[in-house]
Amino acid sequence: MNICVIGTGYVGLVTGVIFADLGNDVTCVDKIKEKIDSLNKGIMPIYEPGLEEMVKRNVVDNRLFFSTDLHGAVEKAEIIFICVGTPPKDNGETDLSYVEGAAKGIAKSINGYKIVVNKSTVPVGTGDFVRKVIEKNKIHNTDFDVVSNPEFLREGSAIADALSPDRIIIGAPTKQVAVKLLELYATIGRPMLITDVYSAEIIKYASNAFLAMKISFINAIADICELAGANVTDVAKGVGYDSRIGQAFLNAGLGFGGSCFPKDIQSLVHTAEKFGYNFKLLKSILDINKERVPHFVEIIKDKIGELKGKIIGVLGLSFKPDTDDMRDAKSVEIINILLNEGAVIKAYDPVAMENAKKILPAVKYCANAYEVSEGADAIVVITEWREFKLLNMERIKNLMRKPAIFDGRNIYDAERTRKMGFEYYSIGRP
Ligand code: UDX
């Protein structure tokens, strides 16, 4: 099949390369020329394990192309995927201007029947909006259909998630249209649900909201554990053994960040309000999440006292491991508070430092965790990169001025770490 993918962000790039790898001819289009030029040189705009190799392989095999020519790509495509950004506005509403721009671009180039697929995370009703924009602006009198096919990939495991998703959701206006998408996904061999467009659009938000709810729930339980002297890791494990609940997304810590959960929950609150429903549960999820960083910083201040002049070493800057994405990363919030209180911040992250330098210029960036530890009054763990779990802790201790660890992601064993001579504080554990 010939496919056009509009937008070369996380979703677009991964969608494009996966469909190419499955044997389709794919053109990924972006209006940012520098991005397309870089992609054509084999330079990826994001860090994502396995992406670069897969892109190179499919480019060499002439199945994957990068271009700024939307017109040409739409003309030859049977299916067009809209994978553009859907950032939040100040009031939490989703900004659909990029989606609208893509729809207008399609309208100006559509030269025969095509299926237009919304893969970006968009509020319910956006399928109708896209249909209307194309209908109004199309220059040829041709038919087309609009489908919702939300993407569930996670950063850091995007390729694996896209190749082997838990489910494929196809929200289509008719069975015939759905079948065309089924064909495209057939080789993946994963469960598929065919539904209407509205339901598919809501499934994406409901999924993200549910996962965010699990995180806020366990973080609230972590607060109770701290007050009661219980251990949230054991509580989560015990709760998660119930197969109706499951172990996933019950890691207490600094709360959820990234480019999806915070904005998607706000968007769903806004959509609910538009329909006249006050989604109090979602608001509480956001409130609990907002309290995580101030609570953590309070623990740090309580234990090490006056921050002015103290050297704090930060391990991990990206919003989660295996990505260089700094969007809504807890590190930004925490480091800014510590800097404001007069602390000196040294930090290390395996891949996010280049991005972090643009947002946090006052930080002293280090080559590794050991350099971070040199002369530090405390180490603060913000992102649970695997390599931090494997550090030589004896060496870390000897390098520090005062061996104190504030573990925002509960990556170390409390008893063992204390036995080694560290003052150790974590989340929801005695
Ligand atoms: C999420 C969804 O998982 C994915 O399906 C959707 O397509 C996009 O949004 P992503 O933002 O890449 O993916 O990261 P995810 O692994 O879901 O983590 C989101 C945030 O929750 C991170 O800040 C992470 O640190 C936090 N988190 C996750 C926890 O605090 N505890 C957990 O148990 C799990």
Short mmCIF file of N, CA and C in Angstrom, two decimals, residues 6 31 70 74 82 84-85 95-109 129-130 133-134 137:
data_model
loop_
_atom_site.label_atom_id
_atom_site.label_comp_id
_atom_site.label_asym_id
_atom_site.label_seq_id
_atom_site.Cartn_x
_atom_site.Cartn_y
_atom_site.Cartn_z
N ILE A 6 1.74 12.38 7.82
CA ILE A 6 1.98 13.82 8.00
C ILE A 6 2.43 14.07 9.44
N LYS A 31 6.66 19.90 7.47
CA LYS A 31 6.89 21.21 6.85
C LYS A 31 8.23 21.82 7.29
N LEU A 70 4.02 17.78 0.60
CA LEU A 70 2.76 17.16 1.04
C LEU A 70 1.88 16.81 -0.17
N VAL A 74 0.45 13.11 -0.84
CA VAL A 74 -1.01 12.84 -0.73
C VAL A 74 -1.54 12.28 -2.04
N ILE A 82 -2.63 11.33 9.77
CA ILE A 82 -2.33 12.62 10.40
C ILE A 82 -1.69 12.34 11.75
N VAL A 84 0.27 14.83 13.57
CA VAL A 84 0.88 16.11 13.96
C VAL A 84 0.66 16.35 15.46
N GLY A 85 1.35 17.37 15.98
CA GLY A 85 1.24 17.67 17.41
C GLY A 85 -0.13 18.22 17.77
N ASP A 95 -5.15 22.14 21.29
CA ASP A 95 -4.99 23.04 20.15
C ASP A 95 -4.98 22.20 18.88
N LEU A 96 -6.01 22.39 18.06
CA LEU A 96 -6.13 21.56 16.85
C LEU A 96 -5.62 22.28 15.60
N SER A 97 -4.85 23.35 15.78
CA SER A 97 -4.46 24.11 14.59
C SER A 97 -3.56 23.31 13.64
N TYR A 98 -2.70 22.44 14.20
CA TYR A 98 -1.83 21.64 13.31
C TYR A 98 -2.66 20.57 12.58
N VAL A 99 -3.65 20.04 13.29
CA VAL A 99 -4.54 19.05 12.65
C VAL A 99 -5.31 19.74 11.52
N GLU A 100 -5.77 20.94 11.80
CA GLU A 100 -6.52 21.70 10.79
C GLU A 100 -5.61 22.00 9.58
N GLY A 101 -4.36 22.38 9.87
CA GLY A 101 -3.41 22.66 8.79
C GLY A 101 -3.19 21.43 7.92
N ALA A 102 -3.06 20.27 8.58
CA ALA A 102 -2.85 19.02 7.82
C ALA A 102 -4.08 18.72 6.96
N ALA A 103 -5.26 18.92 7.55
CA ALA A 103 -6.50 18.63 6.81
C ALA A 103 -6.62 19.56 5.59
N LYS A 104 -6.25 20.81 5.77
CA LYS A 104 -6.31 21.76 4.64
C LYS A 104 -5.31 21.35 3.56
N GLY A 105 -4.14 20.90 3.99
CA GLY A 105 -3.12 20.44 3.03
C GLY A 105 -3.64 19.24 2.24
N ILE A 106 -4.30 18.33 2.93
CA ILE A 106 -4.87 17.15 2.24
C ILE A 106 -5.93 17.62 1.23
N ALA A 107 -6.77 18.57 1.68
CA ALA A 107 -7.87 19.04 0.82
C ALA A 107 -7.34 19.61 -0.50
N LYS A 108 -6.21 20.27 -0.41
CA LYS A 108 -5.65 20.92 -1.62
C LYS A 108 -5.00 19.91 -2.56
N SER A 109 -4.79 18.70 -2.10
CA SER A 109 -4.05 17.73 -2.92
C SER A 109 -4.85 16.47 -3.23
N PHE A 129 -14.53 17.16 12.58
CA PHE A 129 -13.87 18.43 12.26
C PHE A 129 -12.98 18.27 11.03
N VAL A 130 -12.19 17.19 11.01
CA VAL A 130 -11.28 16.95 9.88
C VAL A 130 -12.09 16.76 8.60
N VAL A 133 -13.30 20.15 7.40
CA VAL A 133 -12.23 21.00 6.84
C VAL A 133 -11.87 20.53 5.44
N ILE A 134 -11.77 19.21 5.25
CA ILE A 134 -11.40 18.70 3.92
C ILE A 134 -12.55 18.97 2.94
N ASN A 137 -12.54 22.60 1.86
CA ASN A 137 -11.37 23.13 1.14
C ASN A 137 -10.93 22.30 -0.05
#
